[in-house]
Amino acid sequence: MPIAHSHASGMKGLRTAGDLVARMQCSKNMRLKDAKEYVAKKLGVDVLQLTDEYIMREIREELNIGIITSVTNKAKGLSAKANIEEVLGIKINGCEQLLRNQLP
Amino acid sequence: MQAKELSERINGVNQMTTEYYTRMGDGRRVVQTREQIYEDLIAGTSVGADLASVSDLTADEIDKMAEIIMDPSIFVSVGRGKEVALSMDGGTIRIDADQGNSGCGIPASRLIGLMTHERVFCQDTIELGHIDYSFKPVKPIVSHECQNMEVIQQNTIVPVFYGAMPNMGLYYTPDGPYSNPSDLMRAFKIEEALLSVEKSVEHLTRDMVWVMQKLMASGSDGVNFDTAGAAGDGDFLATLQACAQLRAEFPEMYIEIGMAGESVLGMHGSLEYKGTTLAGLWPHEQAKLCAKAGSNLYGPAINTNTGKSFAWNLARAVTFTKAAVLESPIPVHVNMGMGVGGVPMLETPPIDAVTRANKAMVEIAGVDGI
């Protein structure tokens, strides 16, 4: 069923910009339209391009904010999330608790 | 003749009688005429609108929903640019775990379940949950949950919530410390019954805050209070109180409140949150209170009536949800699992019905997510 929902209307998470739009909804209470516009502006694309795998794959690689396949030397986990913090201008708790708080 | 019959089957349309393959609320396939579908859509929206005192769907919206239902395709989807963000409740433990109602039984850790949902199922958010999926049983094993959350946070990129149900029923005898209010009411001990609910609210609030304090220290992005209000107004009050306390302590925390049903049951009847009586609240009213308590996302849950058609259930669910979307100050992620949001009530809901309900919620109710 998650696959049916994802294919019927989902933003497709890491394949495109779904996680980024979800983060703006969750961190700033942005309604869908506002969240999409905010993310599109930060990434320098138009709203329709947010769900275009061809465009988003390249952007995600360039910004090093995590991609759906496991490519060597590309940011994953907390390092990808730290880059997302910078791109979107938000704080992510995992980076705070498990990265910055653990450094000297 | 054979070719014509085959064509009709493939297209899902019997041209002779203008009948369409659709579903009942239990998932059973039935055939309805265009007129029957319209009758059920109008009846469904009327029932929802009357109950919640909100507007019926407009004629154009009924036409649009009928068009979605009568679409000859098996799988339907939203138009380009109308995609929404998806949040999860419990789904990530279903790769392995079974609670007696679902679970694939594939031996896999929860980390693998979450990573599969992130990188294979392309979910926009995911969540870690305990097999019993209630806050109370998490207490004795919270350290284990924290260990899991840390490892998961180190290996995933999309937002990871901790998800659990308030499930206040676990606080009543024989499972919990407080007398069962239903038993007390049957014995006409009304005051004692009310007191038992109030004590459980305090206890549950304390437990939910305590569990989430630990998980936030382990890097969780936030919490998904799932099926809030399942044990009535006390259950919902505890959720709102826990939400407010966590918001005060963790201003950046992601909080989602997903409901148990379209109306809050008045198991106590007099409980209030910030001056609003909780019993009998409908989705558009629930959403405003969730926002007031500090939630980021609100998830309406509209239960499916298995004896009614898919069209009736979908029209009713979209009517409630559309009103909530219009009045909610926060994003609305409608619940669309088995038996809610117009989706038929069975373990393996037919994909034709799931995707039709999905499209209607996005394009007619205007939800921010699912």
CSV table of C-alpha atoms in Angstrom, one decimal:
chain,number,residue,atom,x,y,z
A,1,MET,CA,0.0,0.0,0.0
A,2,PRO,CA,2.8,2.5,0.7
A,3,ILE,CA,4.0,1.8,-2.9
A,4,ALA,CA,0.5,2.5,-4.3
A,5,HIS,CA,0.3,5.8,-2.4
A,6,SER,CA,3.8,6.8,-3.4
A,7,HIS,CA,3.2,6.1,-7.1
A,8,ALA,CA,-0.3,7.7,-7.1
A,9,SER,CA,0.6,11.0,-5.5
A,10,GLY,CA,3.9,10.9,-3.5
A,11,MET,CA,6.8,13.3,-4.0
A,12,LYS,CA,9.1,10.2,-4.2
A,13,GLY,CA,11.3,11.0,-1.3
A,14,LEU,CA,15.0,10.8,-2.0
A,15,ARG,CA,14.4,10.2,-5.7
A,16,THR,CA,13.4,13.8,-6.0
A,17,ALA,CA,12.7,16.4,-3.3
A,18,GLY,CA,10.0,14.8,-1.2
A,19,ASP,CA,12.0,14.6,2.0
A,20,LEU,CA,12.9,18.3,1.7
A,21,VAL,CA,9.3,19.4,1.2
A,22,ALA,CA,8.3,17.2,4.1
A,23,ARG,CA,11.0,18.8,6.3
A,24,MET,CA,9.6,22.3,5.6
A,25,GLN,CA,6.0,21.1,6.4
A,26,CYS,CA,7.3,19.6,9.7
A,27,SER,CA,9.7,22.2,10.8
A,28,LYS,CA,7.9,25.4,9.8
A,29,ASN,CA,4.2,24.2,9.5
A,30,MET,CA,4.3,25.2,5.9
A,31,ARG,CA,1.3,24.2,3.8
A,32,LEU,CA,2.1,22.1,0.7
A,33,LYS,CA,2.2,25.0,-1.8
A,34,ASP,CA,4.4,27.1,0.5
A,35,ALA,CA,6.7,24.2,1.3
A,36,LYS,CA,7.2,23.4,-2.4
A,37,GLU,CA,7.8,27.0,-3.3
A,38,TYR,CA,10.3,27.4,-0.5
A,39,VAL,CA,12.3,24.3,-1.4
A,40,ALA,CA,12.2,25.2,-5.1
A,41,LYS,CA,13.6,28.6,-4.4
A,42,LYS,CA,16.4,27.2,-2.3
A,43,LEU,CA,17.3,24.7,-5.0
A,44,GLY,CA,17.0,27.2,-7.8
A,45,VAL,CA,14.4,25.2,-9.7
A,46,ASP,CA,10.7,25.7,-10.5
A,47,VAL,CA,8.0,23.8,-8.5
A,48,LEU,CA,7.3,21.3,-11.3
A,49,GLN,CA,11.0,20.3,-11.4
A,50,LEU,CA,10.9,19.2,-7.7
A,51,THR,CA,9.4,15.9,-8.7
A,52,ASP,CA,11.5,15.4,-11.9
A,53,GLU,CA,14.1,12.7,-11.2
A,54,TYR,CA,16.3,13.8,-14.1
A,55,ILE,CA,16.8,17.2,-12.6
A,56,MET,CA,16.7,16.4,-9.0
A,57,ARG,CA,19.3,13.6,-9.2
A,58,GLU,CA,21.8,16.1,-10.5
A,59,ILE,CA,20.9,18.8,-8.0
A,60,ARG,CA,21.1,16.3,-5.1
A,61,GLU,CA,24.5,15.1,-6.2
A,62,GLU,CA,25.8,18.7,-6.6
A,63,LEU,CA,24.6,19.8,-3.2
A,64,ASN,CA,25.6,16.5,-1.6
A,65,ILE,CA,22.3,16.2,0.2
A,66,GLY,CA,21.9,12.5,-0.3
A,67,ILE,CA,20.7,10.4,-3.3
A,68,ILE,CA,18.7,7.2,-3.5
A,69,THR,CA,21.5,5.0,-4.6
A,70,SER,CA,24.6,4.3,-2.5
A,71,VAL,CA,27.4,6.0,-4.4
A,72,THR,CA,30.9,6.0,-2.9
A,73,ASN,CA,32.1,9.3,-1.5
A,74,LYS,CA,28.7,10.9,-1.7
A,75,ALA,CA,27.1,12.1,1.6
A,76,LYS,CA,24.9,9.7,3.5
A,77,GLY,CA,23.2,9.7,6.8
A,78,LEU,CA,24.1,12.5,9.1
A,79,SER,CA,26.5,14.2,6.7
A,80,ALA,CA,23.8,14.5,4.1
A,81,LYS,CA,21.4,15.8,6.7
A,82,ALA,CA,24.0,18.4,7.8
A,83,ASN,CA,24.1,19.6,4.2
A,84,ILE,CA,20.3,19.7,4.1
A,85,GLU,CA,20.4,22.0,7.1
A,86,GLU,CA,22.5,24.4,5.3
A,87,VAL,CA,20.6,24.3,2.0
A,88,LEU,CA,17.1,24.7,3.7
A,89,GLY,CA,18.2,26.9,6.6
A,90,ILE,CA,16.8,24.7,9.3
A,91,LYS,CA,18.1,22.7,12.3
A,92,ILE,CA,17.9,18.9,12.3
A,93,ASN,CA,17.8,17.2,15.7
A,94,GLY,CA,19.9,14.2,14.6
A,95,CYS,CA,22.8,16.5,13.5
A,96,GLU,CA,22.6,18.4,16.8
A,97,GLN,CA,22.5,15.3,19.1
A,98,LEU,CA,24.6,12.8,17.2
A,99,LEU,CA,27.1,15.1,15.3
A,100,ARG,CA,27.7,18.5,16.9
A,101,ASN,CA,27.1,17.4,20.5
A,102,GLN,CA,29.6,14.6,20.1
A,103,LEU,CA,32.4,16.7,18.7
A,104,PRO,CA,35.0,18.3,21.0
B,1,MET,CA,-18.5,-10.5,-29.8
B,2,GLN,CA,-15.6,-12.0,-27.9
B,3,ALA,CA,-13.4,-9.1,-28.8
B,4,LYS,CA,-16.1,-6.6,-27.6
B,5,GLU,CA,-16.5,-8.4,-24.3
B,6,LEU,CA,-12.8,-8.5,-23.8
B,7,SER,CA,-12.6,-4.8,-24.5
B,8,GLU,CA,-15.3,-4.1,-22.0
B,9,ARG,CA,-13.5,-6.1,-19.4
B,10,ILE,CA,-10.2,-4.4,-20.0
B,11,ASN,CA,-11.9,-1.0,-19.9
B,12,GLY,CA,-13.9,-1.8,-16.8
B,13,VAL,CA,-17.0,-0.7,-18.5
B,14,ASN,CA,-20.0,-2.7,-19.7
B,15,GLN,CA,-21.2,-0.5,-22.6
B,16,MET,CA,-24.6,-2.1,-22.8
B,17,THR,CA,-25.7,-1.2,-19.3
B,18,THR,CA,-23.1,1.5,-18.5
B,19,GLU,CA,-21.9,-0.4,-15.5
B,20,TYR,CA,-18.6,0.2,-13.7
B,21,TYR,CA,-16.5,-2.1,-11.6
B,22,THR,CA,-16.1,-0.6,-8.2
B,23,ARG,CA,-15.9,-1.8,-4.6
B,24,MET,CA,-17.8,-2.1,-1.3
B,25,GLY,CA,-16.3,-0.8,1.9
B,26,ASP,CA,-15.0,-4.3,2.7
B,27,GLY,CA,-13.2,-4.4,-0.6
B,28,ARG,CA,-15.6,-6.8,-2.4
B,29,ARG,CA,-15.9,-6.0,-6.1
B,30,VAL,CA,-19.3,-4.9,-7.2
B,31,VAL,CA,-20.8,-3.4,-10.4
B,32,GLN,CA,-22.6,-0.1,-10.2
B,33,THR,CA,-24.3,2.0,-12.8
B,34,ARG,CA,-23.4,5.6,-13.3
B,35,GLU,CA,-26.7,6.6,-11.6
B,36,GLN,CA,-26.0,4.3,-8.6
B,37,ILE,CA,-22.5,5.8,-8.2
B,38,TYR,CA,-23.9,9.3,-8.2
B,39,GLU,CA,-26.6,8.4,-5.7
B,40,ASP,CA,-24.0,7.0,-3.3
B,41,LEU,CA,-21.7,10.0,-3.7
B,42,ILE,CA,-24.5,12.4,-2.9
B,43,ALA,CA,-25.7,10.3,0.0
B,44,GLY,CA,-22.1,9.9,1.4
B,45,THR,CA,-21.3,13.6,1.3
B,46,SER,CA,-24.7,14.5,2.8
B,47,VAL,CA,-24.1,12.1,5.8
B,48,GLY,CA,-20.6,13.6,6.4
B,49,ALA,CA,-21.8,17.2,6.0
B,50,ASP,CA,-24.8,16.7,8.3
B,51,LEU,CA,-22.8,15.0,11.0
B,52,ALA,CA,-20.0,17.7,11.1
B,53,SER,CA,-22.1,20.7,10.1
B,54,VAL,CA,-19.9,21.4,7.2
B,55,SER,CA,-20.6,22.0,3.5
B,56,ASP,CA,-21.6,19.2,1.1
B,57,LEU,CA,-19.3,18.6,-1.8
B,58,THR,CA,-20.2,20.8,-4.8
B,59,ALA,CA,-21.8,19.4,-7.9
B,60,ASP,CA,-18.4,19.9,-9.7
B,61,GLU,CA,-16.6,18.0,-7.0
B,62,ILE,CA,-19.2,15.1,-7.2
B,63,ASP,CA,-18.6,15.0,-11.0
B,64,LYS,CA,-14.9,14.9,-10.5
B,65,MET,CA,-15.1,12.1,-7.9
B,66,ALA,CA,-17.5,10.1,-10.2
B,67,GLU,CA,-15.0,10.6,-13.0
B,68,ILE,CA,-12.2,9.2,-10.8
B,69,ILE,CA,-14.3,6.2,-9.7
B,70,MET,CA,-15.5,5.4,-13.3
B,71,ASP,CA,-12.0,5.7,-14.8
B,72,PRO,CA,-11.3,2.5,-16.7
B,73,SER,CA,-7.7,2.3,-15.5
B,74,ILE,CA,-6.8,-0.1,-12.7
B,75,PHE,CA,-4.3,2.4,-11.3
B,76,VAL,CA,-5.0,6.2,-11.3
B,77,SER,CA,-2.7,9.0,-10.2
B,78,VAL,CA,-2.8,12.7,-9.6
B,79,GLY,CA,-1.9,15.3,-12.2
B,80,ARG,CA,1.6,16.5,-12.7
B,81,GLY,CA,2.6,19.1,-10.1
B,82,LYS,CA,-0.1,17.9,-7.7
B,83,GLU,CA,2.1,15.5,-5.8
B,84,VAL,CA,2.0,15.6,-2.0
B,85,ALA,CA,4.4,14.7,0.8
B,86,LEU,CA,3.8,11.3,2.5
B,87,SER,CA,4.2,10.6,6.2
B,88,MET,CA,4.1,7.1,7.7
B,89,ASP,CA,2.5,5.4,10.6
B,90,GLY,CA,3.8,2.0,11.6
B,91,GLY,CA,4.4,0.8,8.1
B,92,THR,CA,8.1,0.4,8.4
B,93,ILE,CA,7.9,-2.4,10.9
B,94,ARG,CA,5.6,-4.4,8.6
B,95,ILE,CA,8.5,-5.8,6.6
B,96,ASP,CA,9.0,-8.2,9.4
B,97,ALA,CA,6.7,-7.7,12.3
B,98,ASP,CA,3.1,-9.0,12.8
B,99,GLN,CA,0.6,-7.8,15.3
B,100,GLY,CA,-2.0,-10.2,14.3
B,101,ASN,CA,-3.3,-8.0,11.5
B,102,SER,CA,-0.5,-7.4,9.1
B,103,GLY,CA,3.2,-7.9,8.6
B,104,CYS,CA,5.1,-9.6,5.8
B,105,GLY,CA,7.2,-11.9,8.0
B,106,ILE,CA,10.4,-11.2,6.1
B,107,PRO,CA,13.2,-11.6,8.7
B,108,ALA,CA,14.6,-8.1,8.7
B,109,SER,CA,15.6,-5.6,11.4
B,110,ARG,CA,13.7,-2.3,11.8
B,111,LEU,CA,16.7,-0.5,10.4
B,112,ILE,CA,16.4,-2.5,7.2
B,113,GLY,CA,12.6,-1.9,7.2
B,114,LEU,CA,13.2,1.9,7.4
B,115,MET,CA,15.9,1.9,4.8
B,116,THR,CA,13.7,-0.1,2.5
B,117,HIS,CA,10.9,2.4,2.9
B,118,GLU,CA,13.3,5.3,2.3
B,119,ARG,CA,15.3,3.9,-0.7
B,120,VAL,CA,12.9,1.4,-2.3
B,121,PHE,CA,9.4,2.6,-1.5
B,122,CYS,CA,10.5,6.3,-1.9
B,123,GLN,CA,8.6,7.5,1.2
B,124,ASP,CA,9.1,11.2,2.1
B,125,THR,CA,9.2,10.5,5.9
B,126,ILE,CA,9.6,7.3,7.8
B,127,GLU,CA,9.2,6.3,11.4
B,128,LEU,CA,10.6,3.9,14.0
B,129,GLY,CA,7.9,2.1,16.1
B,130,HIS,CA,7.8,-0.7,18.7
B,131,ILE,CA,6.0,-4.0,17.8
B,132,ASP,CA,3.3,-3.2,20.3
B,133,TYR,CA,3.1,0.4,18.9
B,134,SER,CA,1.9,2.0,22.2
B,135,PHE,CA,3.8,4.3,24.5
B,136,LYS,CA,3.2,2.3,27.7
B,137,PRO,CA,5.1,-0.9,26.6
B,138,VAL,CA,8.0,1.3,25.3
B,139,LYS,CA,8.8,2.5,28.8
B,140,PRO,CA,10.7,-0.6,30.0
B,141,ILE,CA,12.7,-0.9,26.7
B,142,VAL,CA,13.2,2.7,26.0
B,143,SER,CA,17.0,2.4,26.0
B,144,HIS,CA,16.7,-0.2,23.3
B,145,GLU,CA,14.5,2.1,21.2
B,146,CYS,CA,17.1,4.9,21.7
B,147,GLN,CA,19.9,2.6,20.5
B,148,ASN,CA,17.8,1.8,17.4
B,149,MET,CA,17.0,5.5,16.8
B,150,GLU,CA,20.7,6.5,16.9
B,151,VAL,CA,21.7,3.8,14.4
B,152,ILE,CA,18.7,4.7,12.2
B,153,GLN,CA,19.5,8.4,12.3
B,154,GLN,CA,23.1,7.6,11.3
B,155,ASN,CA,21.9,5.7,8.2
B,156,THR,CA,19.0,7.6,6.8
B,157,ILE,CA,18.4,11.0,5.3
B,158,VAL,CA,14.6,11.5,5.2
B,159,PRO,CA,12.9,12.7,8.4
B,160,VAL,CA,12.5,9.8,11.0
B,161,PHE,CA,9.8,10.1,13.5
B,162,TYR,CA,9.2,7.9,16.6
B,163,GLY,CA,5.7,6.6,16.2
B,164,ALA,CA,3.4,5.1,18.9
B,165,MET,CA,-0.2,5.2,20.0
B,166,PRO,CA,-1.3,6.9,23.2
B,167,ASN,CA,-3.7,3.9,23.7
B,168,MET,CA,-5.1,5.0,27.1
B,169,GLY,CA,-7.0,1.7,27.3
B,170,LEU,CA,-3.7,0.1,28.6
B,171,TYR,CA,-4.0,2.3,31.7
B,172,TYR,CA,-7.2,0.6,32.9
B,173,THR,CA,-7.6,-2.7,34.7
B,174,PRO,CA,-6.7,-5.5,34.0
B,175,ASP,CA,-3.8,-4.0,32.0
B,176,GLY,CA,-3.1,-0.9,34.0
B,177,PRO,CA,-3.3,0.7,37.4
B,178,TYR,CA,-6.7,2.5,37.2
B,179,SER,CA,-10.2,1.0,37.5
B,180,ASN,CA,-11.9,0.5,34.2
B,181,PRO,CA,-14.4,3.4,33.7
B,182,SER,CA,-16.7,1.2,31.7
B,183,ASP,CA,-17.1,-1.3,34.5
B,184,LEU,CA,-17.5,1.6,37.0
B,185,MET,CA,-20.3,3.2,34.9
B,186,ARG,CA,-22.1,-0.1,34.6
B,187,ALA,CA,-22.1,-0.2,38.5
B,188,PHE,CA,-23.4,3.5,38.4
B,189,LYS,CA,-20.2,4.7,40.0
B,190,ILE,CA,-20.1,7.7,37.8
B,191,GLU,CA,-17.8,10.0,39.9
B,192,GLU,CA,-15.2,7.1,40.3
B,193,ALA,CA,-15.4,6.5,36.5
B,194,LEU,CA,-14.6,10.1,35.7
B,195,LEU,CA,-11.8,10.2,38.2
B,196,SER,CA,-10.3,7.1,36.7
B,197,VAL,CA,-10.2,8.7,33.3
B,198,GLU,CA,-8.6,11.9,34.7
B,199,LYS,CA,-5.9,9.9,36.5
B,200,SER,CA,-5.1,8.0,33.4
B,201,VAL,CA,-4.8,11.2,31.4
B,202,GLU,CA,-2.2,12.5,33.8
B,203,HIS,CA,-0.3,9.2,33.8
B,204,LEU,CA,-0.4,8.8,30.0
B,205,THR,CA,0.7,12.4,29.4
B,206,ARG,CA,3.7,11.9,31.7
B,207,ASP,CA,4.7,8.6,30.0
B,208,MET,CA,4.5,10.0,26.5
B,209,VAL,CA,6.6,13.1,27.4
B,210,TRP,CA,9.2,10.9,29.2
B,211,VAL,CA,9.5,8.5,26.3
B,212,MET,CA,9.9,11.3,23.8
B,213,GLN,CA,12.5,13.2,25.9
B,214,LYS,CA,14.7,10.1,25.7
B,215,LEU,CA,14.2,9.6,21.9
B,216,MET,CA,14.8,13.3,21.2
B,217,ALA,CA,18.2,12.9,23.0
B,218,SER,CA,18.9,10.0,20.6
B,219,GLY,CA,18.4,12.2,17.5
B,220,SER,CA,14.7,11.6,16.6
B,221,ASP,CA,13.3,14.2,14.3
B,222,GLY,CA,10.1,14.1,16.3
B,223,VAL,CA,7.0,12.1,17.2
B,224,ASN,CA,3.9,10.7,15.5
B,225,PHE,CA,1.1,10.4,18.0
B,226,ASP,CA,-0.9,7.8,16.1
B,227,THR,CA,-4.6,6.9,16.5
B,228,ALA,CA,-5.0,9.7,19.1
B,229,GLY,CA,-8.4,9.6,20.8
B,230,ALA,CA,-8.8,5.8,20.4
B,231,ALA,CA,-9.9,5.6,24.0
B,232,GLY,CA,-12.0,8.7,23.8
B,233,ASP,CA,-11.7,12.3,24.9
B,234,GLY,CA,-9.2,11.5,27.7
B,235,ASP,CA,-6.8,9.8,25.2
B,236,PHE,CA,-7.0,12.9,23.0
B,237,LEU,CA,-6.5,15.3,25.9
B,238,ALA,CA,-3.4,13.4,27.0
B,239,THR,CA,-2.1,13.7,23.5
B,240,LEU,CA,-2.7,17.4,23.3
B,241,GLN,CA,-1.1,18.0,26.7
B,242,ALA,CA,2.0,15.9,25.8
B,243,CYS,CA,2.3,17.7,22.5
B,244,ALA,CA,2.2,21.1,24.3
B,245,GLN,CA,4.8,20.1,26.8
B,246,LEU,CA,7.1,18.6,24.2
B,247,ARG,CA,6.7,21.7,22.0
B,248,ALA,CA,7.8,23.9,25.0
B,249,GLU,CA,10.8,21.8,25.6
B,250,PHE,CA,11.8,21.1,22.0
B,251,PRO,CA,10.8,24.1,19.8
B,252,GLU,CA,12.3,22.5,16.6
B,253,MET,CA,10.7,19.0,17.1
B,254,TYR,CA,8.5,17.6,14.4
B,255,ILE,CA,5.1,16.6,15.9
B,256,GLU,CA,2.3,14.8,14.0
B,257,ILE,CA,-1.0,14.0,15.6
B,258,GLY,CA,-3.0,11.4,13.7
B,259,MET,CA,-6.5,10.6,14.8
B,260,ALA,CA,-8.3,7.3,15.5
B,261,GLY,CA,-11.7,8.3,14.1
B,262,GLU,CA,-13.7,11.2,12.7
B,263,SER,CA,-15.4,12.0,16.0
B,264,VAL,CA,-13.8,12.1,19.5
B,265,LEU,CA,-15.8,9.7,21.7
B,266,GLY,CA,-16.9,11.2,25.0
B,267,MET,CA,-15.8,8.4,27.3
B,268,HIS,CA,-15.5,11.1,30.0
B,269,GLY,CA,-17.6,13.8,28.4
B,270,SER,CA,-16.5,16.9,30.2
B,271,LEU,CA,-12.8,17.1,29.4
B,272,GLU,CA,-11.6,20.3,27.8
B,273,TYR,CA,-8.4,21.6,26.2
B,274,LYS,CA,-8.0,25.4,26.4
B,275,GLY,CA,-11.7,25.9,26.9
B,276,THR,CA,-12.9,23.5,24.2
B,277,THR,CA,-14.8,20.4,25.1
B,278,LEU,CA,-13.2,17.5,23.4
B,279,ALA,CA,-16.1,15.0,23.2
B,280,GLY,CA,-17.8,15.1,19.8
B,281,LEU,CA,-15.2,17.1,17.9
B,282,TRP,CA,-15.1,16.6,14.2
B,283,PRO,CA,-11.9,16.8,12.0
B,284,HIS,CA,-12.1,20.5,11.2
B,285,GLU,CA,-12.4,21.2,14.9
B,286,GLN,CA,-9.7,18.6,15.9
B,287,ALA,CA,-7.2,20.2,13.5
B,288,LYS,CA,-7.5,23.6,15.2
B,289,LEU,CA,-6.8,22.2,18.6
B,290,CYS,CA,-3.8,20.2,17.4
B,291,ALA,CA,-2.4,23.4,16.0
B,292,LYS,CA,-3.1,25.2,19.3
B,293,ALA,CA,-1.2,22.4,21.2
B,294,GLY,CA,1.8,22.9,18.9
B,295,SER,CA,1.5,20.1,16.4
B,296,ASN,CA,3.1,20.5,13.0
B,297,LEU,CA,0.9,18.0,11.1
B,298,TYR,CA,-2.7,16.9,11.7
B,299,GLY,CA,-4.0,13.6,10.4
B,300,PRO,CA,-7.7,13.1,10.1
B,301,ALA,CA,-9.0,9.5,10.2
B,302,ILE,CA,-12.4,8.8,8.7
B,303,ASN,CA,-13.5,5.3,9.2
B,304,THR,CA,-14.9,3.1,6.4
B,305,ASN,CA,-18.3,1.6,6.6
B,306,THR,CA,-17.9,-1.9,5.2
B,307,GLY,CA,-21.6,-2.2,4.4
B,308,LYS,CA,-21.6,0.8,2.1
B,309,SER,CA,-20.1,1.3,-1.3
B,310,PHE,CA,-16.6,2.7,-2.0
B,311,ALA,CA,-18.3,5.8,-3.6
B,312,TRP,CA,-20.4,6.4,-0.4
B,313,ASN,CA,-17.4,6.0,1.8
B,314,LEU,CA,-15.1,8.2,-0.3
B,315,ALA,CA,-17.6,11.0,-0.6
B,316,ARG,CA,-18.1,11.0,3.1
B,317,ALA,CA,-14.4,10.9,3.9
B,318,VAL,CA,-13.5,13.6,1.4
B,319,THR,CA,-16.3,15.8,2.9
B,320,PHE,CA,-14.9,15.7,6.4
B,321,THR,CA,-11.3,16.1,5.2
B,322,LYS,CA,-12.0,19.0,2.8
B,323,ALA,CA,-13.5,20.9,5.7
B,324,ALA,CA,-10.4,20.1,7.9
B,325,VAL,CA,-8.1,21.3,5.1
B,326,LEU,CA,-9.9,24.6,4.8
B,327,GLU,CA,-9.9,25.3,8.5
B,328,SER,CA,-6.6,23.9,9.6
B,329,PRO,CA,-3.8,26.3,10.4
B,330,ILE,CA,-1.3,23.4,9.9
B,331,PRO,CA,-0.6,21.0,7.1
B,332,VAL,CA,-3.1,18.1,6.9
B,333,HIS,CA,-1.8,14.6,6.2
B,334,VAL,CA,-5.0,12.4,5.9
B,335,ASN,CA,-4.8,8.8,7.2
B,336,MET,CA,-5.3,6.4,4.2
B,337,GLY,CA,-4.5,3.0,5.6
B,338,MET,CA,-6.7,0.0,5.7
B,339,GLY,CA,-10.2,1.1,6.5
B,340,VAL,CA,-9.7,4.8,6.7
B,341,GLY,CA,-9.9,7.8,4.3
B,342,GLY,CA,-12.2,5.9,1.9
B,343,VAL,CA,-9.9,3.0,1.6
B,344,PRO,CA,-11.7,-0.4,1.9
B,345,MET,CA,-11.4,-2.2,5.3
B,346,LEU,CA,-9.2,-5.2,4.6
B,347,GLU,CA,-5.6,-6.2,5.0
B,348,THR,CA,-4.8,-6.0,1.3
B,349,PRO,CA,-7.0,-3.1,0.1
B,350,PRO,CA,-7.4,-3.3,-3.7
B,351,ILE,CA,-5.0,-1.0,-5.5
B,352,ASP,CA,-7.8,0.3,-7.8
B,353,ALA,CA,-9.6,1.6,-4.7
B,354,VAL,CA,-6.5,2.9,-2.9
B,355,THR,CA,-5.3,5.0,-5.8
B,356,ARG,CA,-8.8,6.4,-6.5
B,357,ALA,CA,-9.2,7.4,-2.9
B,358,ASN,CA,-5.7,8.9,-3.0
B,359,LYS,CA,-6.4,11.0,-6.1
B,360,ALA,CA,-9.7,12.2,-4.7
B,361,MET,CA,-8.1,13.3,-1.4
B,362,VAL,CA,-5.4,15.2,-3.2
B,363,GLU,CA,-7.4,16.8,-6.0
B,364,ILE,CA,-10.8,17.3,-4.3
B,365,ALA,CA,-10.1,17.6,-0.5
B,366,GLY,CA,-6.8,19.4,-1.2
B,367,VAL,CA,-4.7,17.6,1.4
B,368,ASP,CA,-1.1,18.6,2.1
B,369,GLY,CA,0.0,15.1,2.4
B,370,ILE,CA,-1.1,11.5,3.1
